[in-house]
Short mmCIF file of C-alpha atoms in Angstrom, two decimals:
data_model
loop_
_atom_site.label_atom_id
_atom_site.label_comp_id
_atom_site.label_asym_id
_atom_site.label_seq_id
_atom_site.Cartn_x
_atom_site.Cartn_y
_atom_site.Cartn_z
CA MET A 1 -24.88 -37.82 -36.67
CA SER A 2 -22.47 -40.68 -36.13
CA ALA A 3 -21.50 -41.88 -32.68
CA ARG A 4 -17.99 -40.45 -33.13
CA GLY A 5 -19.46 -37.10 -34.15
CA ARG A 6 -21.64 -37.00 -31.05
CA GLN A 7 -18.60 -37.78 -28.90
CA TRP A 8 -16.67 -34.92 -30.46
CA LEU A 9 -19.64 -32.61 -30.06
CA GLY A 10 -20.02 -33.54 -26.40
CA THR A 11 -16.33 -33.02 -25.75
CA ALA A 12 -16.37 -29.65 -27.49
CA ALA A 13 -19.41 -28.60 -25.49
CA ILE A 14 -17.71 -29.50 -22.20
CA VAL A 15 -14.50 -27.72 -23.14
CA ALA A 16 -16.46 -24.64 -24.23
CA MET A 17 -18.42 -24.67 -20.97
CA VAL A 18 -15.25 -24.91 -18.87
CA LEU A 19 -13.64 -22.09 -20.81
CA ALA A 20 -16.75 -19.93 -20.53
CA LEU A 21 -16.98 -20.48 -16.78
CA THR A 22 -13.26 -19.77 -16.36
CA THR A 23 -13.50 -16.57 -18.38
CA ALA A 24 -16.62 -15.41 -16.60
CA TRP A 25 -15.18 -16.12 -13.17
CA ALA A 26 -11.90 -14.39 -13.95
CA GLY A 27 -13.78 -11.41 -15.36
CA TRP A 28 -15.98 -11.20 -12.29
CA LEU A 29 -12.97 -11.36 -9.96
CA ASN A 30 -11.22 -8.68 -11.97
CA ALA A 31 -14.28 -6.40 -12.00
CA ARG A 32 -14.80 -6.84 -8.27
CA SER A 33 -11.18 -6.08 -7.42
CA SER A 34 -10.85 -3.11 -9.81
CA PRO A 35 -12.72 -0.11 -8.41
CA HIS A 36 -14.01 2.29 -10.99
CA TYR A 37 -14.60 5.96 -10.43
CA GLN A 38 -17.16 8.47 -11.59
CA GLN A 39 -16.81 12.23 -11.32
CA ALA A 40 -19.56 13.99 -9.39
CA GLY A 41 -20.83 17.32 -10.64
CA PRO A 42 -18.76 20.39 -9.68
CA GLY A 43 -19.52 21.21 -6.07
CA ALA A 44 -22.33 18.65 -5.92
CA PHE A 45 -23.13 16.40 -2.99
CA ALA A 46 -22.26 12.74 -3.55
CA ASP A 47 -21.59 9.74 -1.35
CA PRO A 48 -17.97 8.70 -1.87
CA VAL A 49 -18.58 5.23 -0.45
CA PRO A 50 -20.39 2.86 -2.83
CA GLU A 51 -22.14 1.01 0.00
CA GLY A 52 -23.55 4.32 1.21
CA SER A 53 -22.22 6.36 4.08
CA MET A 54 -22.79 10.09 4.00
CA PRO A 55 -23.26 12.66 1.22
CA ILE A 56 -20.35 15.06 1.06
CA ARG A 57 -19.73 18.14 -1.00
CA LEU A 58 -16.31 19.52 -1.86
CA ALA A 59 -16.86 23.23 -1.30
CA SER A 60 -13.35 24.28 -2.29
CA LEU A 61 -9.93 22.90 -3.10
CA THR A 62 -7.06 25.31 -2.63
CA ALA A 63 -3.32 24.91 -3.07
CA THR A 64 -1.00 27.04 -0.99
CA PRO A 65 2.73 27.04 -0.21
CA VAL A 66 2.18 28.23 3.35
CA LEU A 67 -0.36 26.90 5.82
CA LEU A 68 -1.69 29.45 8.24
CA THR A 69 -2.78 28.41 11.71
CA ASP A 70 -3.68 30.44 14.77
CA ARG A 71 -0.12 30.01 16.02
CA ASP A 72 2.12 29.53 13.05
CA GLN A 73 2.85 29.81 9.37
CA VAL A 74 3.86 26.39 8.16
CA PRO A 75 5.70 26.27 4.83
CA SER A 76 5.31 23.11 2.80
CA ALA A 77 8.31 20.86 2.32
CA ALA A 78 10.62 21.61 -0.59
CA GLY A 79 8.96 20.84 -3.91
CA THR A 80 5.52 20.40 -2.37
CA VAL A 81 2.41 22.45 -1.69
CA TRP A 82 -0.38 22.17 0.82
CA VAL A 83 -3.81 21.40 -0.58
CA VAL A 84 -6.74 22.46 1.58
CA ALA A 85 -10.07 20.74 0.98
CA LEU A 86 -13.16 22.28 2.53
CA LEU A 87 -16.01 19.79 2.88
CA GLU A 88 -19.67 20.15 3.69
CA TYR A 89 -21.48 17.00 4.70
CA GLN A 90 -24.96 15.79 5.55
CA PRO A 91 -24.56 13.55 8.59
CA PRO A 92 -26.99 10.70 9.20
CA PRO A 93 -28.69 10.53 12.63
CA ASP A 94 -25.94 8.38 14.13
CA GLY A 95 -23.14 10.38 12.54
CA SER A 96 -20.48 9.11 10.21
CA PHE A 97 -16.94 9.92 9.15
CA CYS A 98 -15.08 10.96 6.04
CA MET A 99 -11.99 9.13 4.91
CA VAL A 100 -11.19 10.57 1.54
CA ASP A 101 -8.01 10.80 -0.50
CA LEU A 102 -6.99 13.51 -2.86
CA VAL A 103 -6.90 12.00 -6.34
CA ALA A 104 -5.33 13.10 -9.59
CA VAL A 105 -6.86 12.59 -13.00
CA ASP A 106 -4.55 9.65 -13.64
CA GLY A 107 -5.60 7.85 -10.44
CA ARG A 108 -2.73 8.80 -8.16
CA ARG A 109 -3.96 9.45 -4.64
CA TRP A 110 -2.67 11.14 -1.52
CA SER A 111 -3.95 10.63 2.01
CA THR A 112 -4.52 13.37 4.54
CA VAL A 113 -1.74 14.97 6.52
CA SER A 114 -1.87 14.37 10.25
CA VAL A 115 -2.62 17.36 12.44
CA LEU A 116 0.62 16.47 14.20
CA GLU A 117 2.50 17.73 11.16
CA TYR A 118 1.85 21.34 12.11
CA THR A 119 1.28 23.45 15.19
CA GLY A 120 -1.79 25.49 15.97
CA GLU A 121 -5.35 25.14 14.81
CA ARG A 122 -7.23 25.96 11.69
CA GLY A 123 -10.73 27.36 11.50
CA HIS A 124 -12.56 24.08 10.91
CA GLU A 125 -12.56 20.58 12.32
CA ALA A 126 -10.42 18.01 10.55
CA ASP A 127 -13.10 15.32 10.71
CA CYS A 128 -16.73 14.75 9.74
CA LEU A 129 -17.90 13.39 13.07
CA ALA A 130 -20.65 15.90 13.77
CA LYS A 131 -24.14 14.49 14.26
CA PRO A 132 -27.13 16.45 13.01
CA GLY A 133 -27.49 19.66 15.01
CA GLU A 134 -24.29 19.24 17.01
CA ARG A 135 -22.12 21.66 15.10
CA GLU A 136 -21.72 23.03 11.64
CA PRO A 137 -21.20 20.04 9.32
CA VAL A 138 -18.08 21.46 7.73
CA ALA A 139 -14.62 19.94 7.78
CA GLU A 140 -11.24 20.85 6.42
CA LEU A 141 -8.79 18.20 5.27
CA LEU A 142 -5.15 18.87 4.48
CA TYR A 143 -2.93 17.19 1.96
CA GLN A 144 0.64 17.70 0.83
CA VAL A 145 1.47 16.91 -2.78
CA PRO A 146 4.30 17.56 -5.23
CA GLU A 147 3.87 21.05 -6.64
CA ASP A 148 3.81 19.82 -10.23
CA VAL A 149 0.56 17.87 -9.76
CA VAL A 150 -1.59 20.79 -8.63
CA ASP A 151 -3.05 21.24 -12.11
CA GLU A 152 -3.83 17.51 -12.37
CA LEU A 153 -6.05 17.12 -9.32
CA ALA A 154 -9.49 15.62 -9.91
CA GLY A 155 -11.00 15.88 -6.43
CA LEU A 156 -11.56 13.62 -3.44
CA ALA A 157 -12.42 9.92 -3.42
CA SER A 158 -12.95 7.34 -0.71
CA SER A 159 -9.68 6.12 0.76
CA SER A 160 -11.18 2.68 1.19
CA THR A 161 -11.21 0.50 -1.88
CA GLY A 162 -12.41 -2.58 -0.09
CA TYR A 163 -15.84 -2.50 -1.66
CA ARG A 164 -16.45 -5.61 -3.72
CA GLY A 165 -19.23 -4.74 -6.11
CA LEU A 166 -19.86 -3.00 -9.36
CA ASN A 167 -21.15 0.38 -8.17
CA PRO A 168 -18.83 3.33 -8.90
CA TYR A 169 -16.84 5.35 -6.42
CA TRP A 170 -17.85 8.98 -6.70
CA VAL A 171 -15.06 11.53 -7.03
CA LEU A 172 -16.04 14.77 -5.31
CA THR A 173 -15.30 17.66 -7.62
CA PRO A 174 -14.60 21.24 -6.55
CA PRO A 175 -16.96 23.91 -7.84
CA GLY A 176 -15.95 25.79 -10.94
CA MET B 1 -11.88 -40.70 -30.20
CA THR B 2 -12.21 -43.43 -27.64
CA ALA B 3 -14.35 -42.97 -24.54
CA ARG B 4 -11.27 -43.33 -22.32
CA LEU B 5 -9.38 -40.66 -24.23
CA ARG B 6 -12.34 -38.32 -24.05
CA ARG B 7 -12.63 -38.75 -20.28
CA TRP B 8 -8.92 -37.99 -19.88
CA LEU B 9 -9.25 -34.92 -22.05
CA VAL B 10 -12.16 -33.58 -20.03
CA ALA B 11 -10.36 -34.29 -16.76
CA ILE B 12 -7.19 -32.51 -17.94
CA VAL B 13 -9.11 -29.44 -19.11
CA ALA B 14 -11.08 -29.28 -15.86
CA CYS B 15 -7.91 -29.63 -13.77
CA ALA B 16 -6.17 -26.90 -15.79
CA ALA B 17 -9.13 -24.60 -15.29
CA MET B 18 -9.23 -25.24 -11.54
CA VAL B 19 -5.48 -24.69 -11.19
CA GLY B 20 -5.77 -21.47 -13.15
CA LEU B 21 -8.66 -20.19 -11.06
CA HIS B 22 -6.97 -21.14 -7.84
CA ALA B 23 -3.76 -19.39 -8.82
CA TYR B 24 -5.61 -16.28 -9.96
CA SER B 25 -7.64 -16.02 -6.77
CA GLY B 26 -4.39 -15.85 -4.81
CA GLU B 27 -5.48 -18.34 -2.19
CA PHE B 28 -2.07 -19.93 -2.23
CA PRO B 29 0.59 -17.65 -0.76
CA ASN B 30 2.94 -18.32 -3.66
CA GLU B 31 5.87 -15.98 -3.99
CA HIS B 32 8.02 -14.92 -6.89
CA VAL B 33 11.42 -14.09 -5.50
CA SER B 34 13.82 -11.59 -7.07
CA ARG B 35 17.21 -10.93 -5.60
CA ALA B 36 18.92 -7.60 -5.18
CA SER B 37 22.04 -6.31 -3.50
CA VAL B 38 22.83 -3.41 -1.21
CA GLY B 39 22.69 -0.11 -3.08
CA THR B 40 20.73 -1.48 -6.02
CA PRO B 41 17.11 -0.31 -6.50
CA ALA B 42 14.63 -3.12 -6.97
CA ALA B 43 11.09 -2.67 -8.28
CA LEU B 44 8.18 -3.84 -6.17
CA TYR B 45 4.58 -3.02 -7.11
CA ASP B 46 4.63 0.62 -8.27
CA ALA B 47 7.65 1.55 -6.16
CA THR B 48 11.36 0.86 -5.90
CA VAL B 49 13.15 -0.17 -2.76
CA THR B 50 16.85 0.32 -2.11
CA VAL B 51 18.80 -1.00 0.83
CA ASN B 52 21.33 1.74 1.52
CA SER B 53 23.32 0.53 4.50
CA TYR B 54 23.09 -1.24 7.82
CA ALA B 55 24.38 -0.84 11.35
CA ILE B 56 24.46 -3.00 14.45
CA GLY B 57 24.61 -2.40 18.17
CA GLN B 58 23.41 -3.68 21.49
CA VAL B 59 21.47 -0.53 22.31
CA LEU B 60 18.75 0.93 20.14
CA TYR B 61 17.89 4.60 20.27
CA ASN B 62 14.56 5.11 18.62
CA ASP B 63 13.31 8.69 18.63
CA THR B 64 13.27 9.33 22.37
CA LEU B 65 13.70 5.84 23.76
CA PHE B 66 16.76 3.77 24.55
CA GLN B 67 16.28 0.04 24.67
CA GLY B 68 18.54 -2.95 24.91
CA ARG B 69 18.74 -6.52 26.13
CA SER B 70 21.72 -8.67 26.83
CA GLY B 71 22.33 -11.48 24.42
CA VAL B 72 20.79 -9.79 21.43
CA ILE B 73 21.89 -7.17 18.96
CA TYR B 74 19.89 -4.73 16.91
CA LEU B 75 20.38 -4.64 13.18
CA ALA B 76 19.15 -1.40 11.63
CA VAL B 77 18.81 -1.59 7.87
CA ASN B 78 18.51 1.78 6.17
CA ILE B 79 16.22 1.67 3.17
CA THR B 80 14.69 4.09 0.70
CA ILE B 81 11.32 3.45 -0.86
CA ALA B 82 10.47 5.67 -3.81
CA ASN B 83 7.05 5.94 -5.39
CA PRO B 84 7.47 8.15 -8.47
CA ARG B 85 4.00 7.94 -9.92
CA GLY B 86 2.28 4.83 -8.74
CA GLU B 87 -0.44 3.89 -6.35
CA ARG B 88 0.42 3.89 -2.68
CA SER B 89 0.21 0.38 -1.36
CA VAL B 90 -0.07 -0.67 2.25
CA ASN B 91 0.33 -4.35 1.48
CA TRP B 92 4.07 -4.40 1.93
CA GLN B 93 5.63 -6.76 4.42
CA VAL B 94 9.24 -6.56 5.49
CA GLY B 95 11.12 -9.36 7.19
CA GLY B 96 14.50 -10.94 7.64
CA GLU B 97 15.98 -14.37 7.39
CA ALA B 98 19.18 -16.01 8.54
CA ASN B 99 20.20 -19.55 9.38
CA GLY B 100 16.78 -20.80 8.33
CA ARG B 101 14.99 -18.56 10.80
CA THR B 102 12.72 -15.67 9.97
CA PHE B 103 12.67 -12.34 11.77
CA ALA B 104 9.96 -9.72 11.99
CA ALA B 105 10.88 -6.07 11.81
CA ASN B 106 10.23 -3.97 14.89
CA ASP B 107 8.04 -1.46 13.08
CA LEU B 108 5.86 -1.25 10.02
CA LEU B 109 7.13 0.43 6.90
CA ASP B 110 6.14 3.98 6.10
CA MET B 111 4.98 3.93 2.51
CA PRO B 112 5.50 7.03 0.35
CA GLN B 113 2.64 8.71 -1.42
CA PRO B 114 2.91 9.30 -5.18
CA GLY B 115 5.79 11.60 -6.07
CA PHE B 116 7.61 11.01 -2.78
CA ARG B 117 10.35 8.84 -1.37
CA ILE B 118 10.92 7.90 2.23
CA THR B 119 14.21 6.87 3.79
CA GLN B 120 13.83 4.96 7.01
CA ASP B 121 15.44 2.33 9.20
CA VAL B 122 14.04 -1.14 9.56
CA VAL B 123 15.20 -2.70 12.81
CA PHE B 124 15.60 -6.38 13.60
CA GLU B 125 16.42 -7.89 16.95
CA LEU B 126 18.56 -10.98 16.59
CA ASP B 127 21.06 -13.33 18.07
CA PRO B 128 24.60 -12.26 17.11
CA ALA B 129 25.07 -15.70 15.59
CA ASP B 130 22.36 -14.86 13.05
CA LEU B 131 24.13 -11.81 11.68
CA ALA B 132 26.13 -13.68 9.06
CA GLY B 133 24.11 -14.36 5.95
CA PHE B 134 21.25 -12.09 7.00
CA THR B 135 18.84 -11.22 4.21
CA VAL B 136 16.08 -8.63 4.20
CA SER B 137 12.92 -9.33 2.25
CA PHE B 138 10.16 -7.08 0.96
CA LEU B 139 6.95 -8.77 -0.01
CA HIS B 140 3.93 -7.31 -1.72
CA ARG B 141 1.01 -9.47 -0.70
CA ALA B 142 -2.23 -8.94 -2.57
CA THR B 143 -4.97 -10.98 -4.14
CA ILE B 144 -4.18 -9.54 -7.54
CA TYR B 145 -1.18 -11.83 -7.80
CA ALA B 146 -0.94 -15.51 -8.51
CA TYR B 147 2.62 -15.17 -7.23
CA ASP B 148 3.26 -12.39 -4.72
CA PRO B 149 6.42 -10.50 -5.74
CA LYS B 150 9.19 -10.61 -3.19
CA ILE B 151 12.54 -8.85 -3.17
CA VAL B 152 15.29 -10.52 -1.16
CA VAL B 153 18.37 -8.42 -0.43
CA ASP B 154 21.45 -10.18 0.83
CA LEU B 155 23.31 -7.75 3.06
CA GLY B 156 26.54 -9.48 2.09
CA ILE B 157 27.56 -10.20 5.67
CA THR B 158 29.93 -13.12 5.54
CA ALA B 159 31.04 -14.97 8.66
CA GLU B 160 34.30 -13.01 8.63
CA ARG B 161 32.48 -9.71 8.13
CA ALA B 162 30.08 -10.57 10.94
CA ASP B 163 33.02 -11.19 13.26
CA GLU B 164 34.51 -7.84 12.30
CA LEU B 165 31.21 -6.03 12.84
CA LEU B 166 30.62 -7.63 16.21
CA ALA B 167 34.15 -6.86 17.31
CA ALA B 168 33.81 -3.22 16.30
CA ASP B 169 30.18 -2.34 17.04
CA ARG B 170 28.71 -4.96 19.31
CA TYR B 171 28.26 -2.50 22.16
CA ALA B 172 27.46 0.50 20.00
CA THR B 173 24.20 2.41 20.07
CA VAL B 174 22.13 2.17 16.93
CA THR B 175 20.30 5.42 16.25
CA THR B 176 17.43 5.11 13.84
CA VAL B 177 16.37 7.90 11.53
CA LYS B 178 12.85 9.23 11.49
CA ALA B 179 11.08 8.50 8.25
CA THR B 180 10.63 11.78 6.41
CA PRO B 181 8.98 12.05 3.01
CA GLU B 182 10.90 13.91 0.32
CA VAL B 183 9.53 14.88 -3.03
CA ILE B 184 11.12 13.15 -6.01
CA ARG B 185 12.47 15.78 -8.39
#
């Protein structure tokens, strides 16, 4: 190979290396900042946090226009319905918490409704703070969504998307 | 190809790659500014924001609390953020600017969940001299952008209009509305 040919070859190799590194780095950044989701089996326990937190099972997911408490009947706002998610969880020895959003099949997500939005109490706690043996590890989370998305709900997924890795986020699926 | 030309070529390619990577990683707080006017919806991330109206006064009534200080006025800007189908983002920042100074809003924005819109007041505390030319900005700051999108809304308050407003409402009480989600039909 001539000297000029070697120069061209060296230049092409450097350019190709720079392009490959740029592409790989951009792809890695994109993969890290784009969480991907995987549906858990219907009613199965799964850990919604990729780093590992606490296995949770979505025991039921129910839509209702009126929320019943021990003191009140709370109608949902116009054009919306309440969605009641009943969770069972397996707390680790030091306890944990559940911060999960209601997600639709197209990725839309809704966060929980504050207990300040209604009066009275429901039958279950609205958190997953129980440690093993303290109380029944069951929680009930409330959401309010437009009524036309009820048939498009996929389940519950971690509300935190700060995880920077390639493991999937599990979507908790209701039984049936 | 000469050796000098080759070195320049390599340097240019390497610089372009570094600039590209740096821009993509969002380490520079670059902003891409779009302008909008009162009453006109402007798209930001998956939502639209509309500045509906504004009001001024020396006393602010916020839910159950009256507050006020001499020498300043409160500017309450009524806005609607609608999120028809998109992802709810909490990376919004709202601010104001006038006479080369920037102003922070008193409270954070309430962001609507998918399918909802929220109308709320954003309150700024400012010197009356800063009323003329006041602009409100909405910034979506996230690492996904090389240039963070920013909407700047000029309230259209000229010096003459500011004088009129101060003459009429300087000592008024500004009552803010509670942010209430409504479903988008």
